[in-house]
Coordinates of C-alpha atoms in Angstrom, one line a residue:
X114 CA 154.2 90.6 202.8
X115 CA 151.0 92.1 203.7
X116 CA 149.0 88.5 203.6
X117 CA 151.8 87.0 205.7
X118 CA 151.4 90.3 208.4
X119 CA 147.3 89.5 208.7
X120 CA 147.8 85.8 209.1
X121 CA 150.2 86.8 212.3
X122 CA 151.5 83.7 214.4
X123 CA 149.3 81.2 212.0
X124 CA 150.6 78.2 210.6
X125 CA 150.9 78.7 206.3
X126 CA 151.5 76.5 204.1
X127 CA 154.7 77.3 202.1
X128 CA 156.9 75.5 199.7
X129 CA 158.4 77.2 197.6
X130 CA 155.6 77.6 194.7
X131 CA 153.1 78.0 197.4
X132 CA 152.6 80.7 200.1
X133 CA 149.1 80.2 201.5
X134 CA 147.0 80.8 204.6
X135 CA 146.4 77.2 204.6
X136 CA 146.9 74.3 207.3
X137 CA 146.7 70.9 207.0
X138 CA 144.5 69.8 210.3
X139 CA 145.3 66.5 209.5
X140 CA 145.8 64.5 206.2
X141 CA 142.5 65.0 204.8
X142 CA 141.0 68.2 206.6
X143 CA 142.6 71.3 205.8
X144 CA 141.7 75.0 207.2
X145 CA 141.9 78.4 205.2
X146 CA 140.8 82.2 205.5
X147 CA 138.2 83.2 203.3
X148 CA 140.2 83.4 199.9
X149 CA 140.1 87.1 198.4
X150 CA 138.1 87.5 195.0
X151 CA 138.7 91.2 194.6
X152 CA 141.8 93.3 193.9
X153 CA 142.3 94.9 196.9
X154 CA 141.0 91.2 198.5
X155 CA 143.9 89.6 197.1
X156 CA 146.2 91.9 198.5
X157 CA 145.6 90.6 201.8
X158 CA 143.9 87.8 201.5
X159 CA 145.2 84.1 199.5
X160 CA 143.9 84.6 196.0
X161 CA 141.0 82.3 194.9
X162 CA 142.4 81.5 191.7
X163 CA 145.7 80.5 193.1
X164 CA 144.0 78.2 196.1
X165 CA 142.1 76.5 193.2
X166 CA 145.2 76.1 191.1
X167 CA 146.7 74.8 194.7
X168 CA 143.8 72.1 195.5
X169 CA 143.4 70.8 191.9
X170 CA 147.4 69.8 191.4
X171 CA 147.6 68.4 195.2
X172 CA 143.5 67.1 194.7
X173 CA 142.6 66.7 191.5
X174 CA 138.8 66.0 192.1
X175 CA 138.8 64.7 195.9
X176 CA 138.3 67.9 197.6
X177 CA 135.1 69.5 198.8
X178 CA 135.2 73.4 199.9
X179 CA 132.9 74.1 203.4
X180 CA 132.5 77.5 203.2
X181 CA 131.0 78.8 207.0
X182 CA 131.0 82.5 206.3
X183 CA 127.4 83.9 204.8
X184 CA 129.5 85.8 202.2
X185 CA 129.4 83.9 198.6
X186 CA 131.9 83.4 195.7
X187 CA 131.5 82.3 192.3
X188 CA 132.4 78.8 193.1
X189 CA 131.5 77.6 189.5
X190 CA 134.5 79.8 188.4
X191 CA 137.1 78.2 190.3
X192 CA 136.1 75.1 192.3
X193 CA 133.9 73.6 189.6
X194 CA 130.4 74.0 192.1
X195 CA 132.5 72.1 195.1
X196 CA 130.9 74.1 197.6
X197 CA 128.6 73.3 200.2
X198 CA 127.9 76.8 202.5
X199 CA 126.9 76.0 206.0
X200 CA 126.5 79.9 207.5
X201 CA 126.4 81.2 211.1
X202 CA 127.4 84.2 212.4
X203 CA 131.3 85.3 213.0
X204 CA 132.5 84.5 216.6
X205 CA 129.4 82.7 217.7
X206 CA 128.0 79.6 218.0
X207 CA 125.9 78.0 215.5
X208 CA 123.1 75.7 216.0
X209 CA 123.4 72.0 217.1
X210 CA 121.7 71.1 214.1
X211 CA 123.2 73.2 211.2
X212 CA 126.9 71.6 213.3
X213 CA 125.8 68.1 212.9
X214 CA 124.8 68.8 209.2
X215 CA 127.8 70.3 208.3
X216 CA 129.5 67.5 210.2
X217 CA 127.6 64.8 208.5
X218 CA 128.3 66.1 205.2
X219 CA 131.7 66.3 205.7
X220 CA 132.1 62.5 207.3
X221 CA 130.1 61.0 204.6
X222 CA 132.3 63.1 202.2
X223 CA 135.3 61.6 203.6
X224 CA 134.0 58.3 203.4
X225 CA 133.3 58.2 199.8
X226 CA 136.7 57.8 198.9
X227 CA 139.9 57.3 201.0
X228 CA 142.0 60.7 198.8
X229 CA 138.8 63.1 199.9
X230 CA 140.3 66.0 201.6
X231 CA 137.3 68.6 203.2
X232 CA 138.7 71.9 203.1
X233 CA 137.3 74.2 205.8
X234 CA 137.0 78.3 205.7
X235 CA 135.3 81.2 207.4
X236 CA 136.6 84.6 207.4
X237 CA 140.0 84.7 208.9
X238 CA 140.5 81.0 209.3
X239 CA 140.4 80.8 212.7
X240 CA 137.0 81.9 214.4
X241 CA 134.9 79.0 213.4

């Protein structure tokens, strides 16, 4: 109740087994809030360990997490070092370059293999 209160008018991805503060942009890019490690985190925030159960059954190994936010996780625990961090502050701009590598990366991600998926997050899921 309270996660579904803080993502407000936001589309979520629910299906029954699933209630996340996840969209799919389009087939292959999807965007999320910053998922909560900590108790009182997870209260308000989509769990990590339930976004990684998430991405590995729809996935398997074709995803790759873009984490924008300067704030770090233990990505070994639950998405297996799929992380790349590409950091600027909230609600501002970030350089042309740092954009283009964090674009880059994520195109030549997508090219790889035609099941990639790039899955996209800052804080709340929305300012970046």
């Amino acid at each position: 109740l309270i996660r579904k209160y803080v993502s407000g008018q936001r589309n979520r991805l629910s299906d029954g087994e699933y209630d996340l503060d996840l969209t799919y942009v389009t087939p292959r890019v999807l965007a999320m809030s910053f998922p909560g490690v900590t108790f009182l985190q997870k209260m308000y925030r989509n769990d990590i360990t339930t976004v990684s159960k998430y991405v590995k059954e729809k996935h398997g190994d074709h995803y790759w997490i873009y984490n924008l936010t300067g704030t770090e996780y233990d990505e070994d625990k639950c998405f297996e070092d799929r992380i790349s961090t590409y950091q600027w502050e909230d609600l501002h701009s970030p350089t042309l370059e740092l954009l283009f590598r964090a674009c880059k990366s994520m195109f030549d991600f997508l090219c790889q293999d035609p099941k990639n998926v790039v899955i996209i997050h800052c804080n709340a899921g929305k300012g970046r």
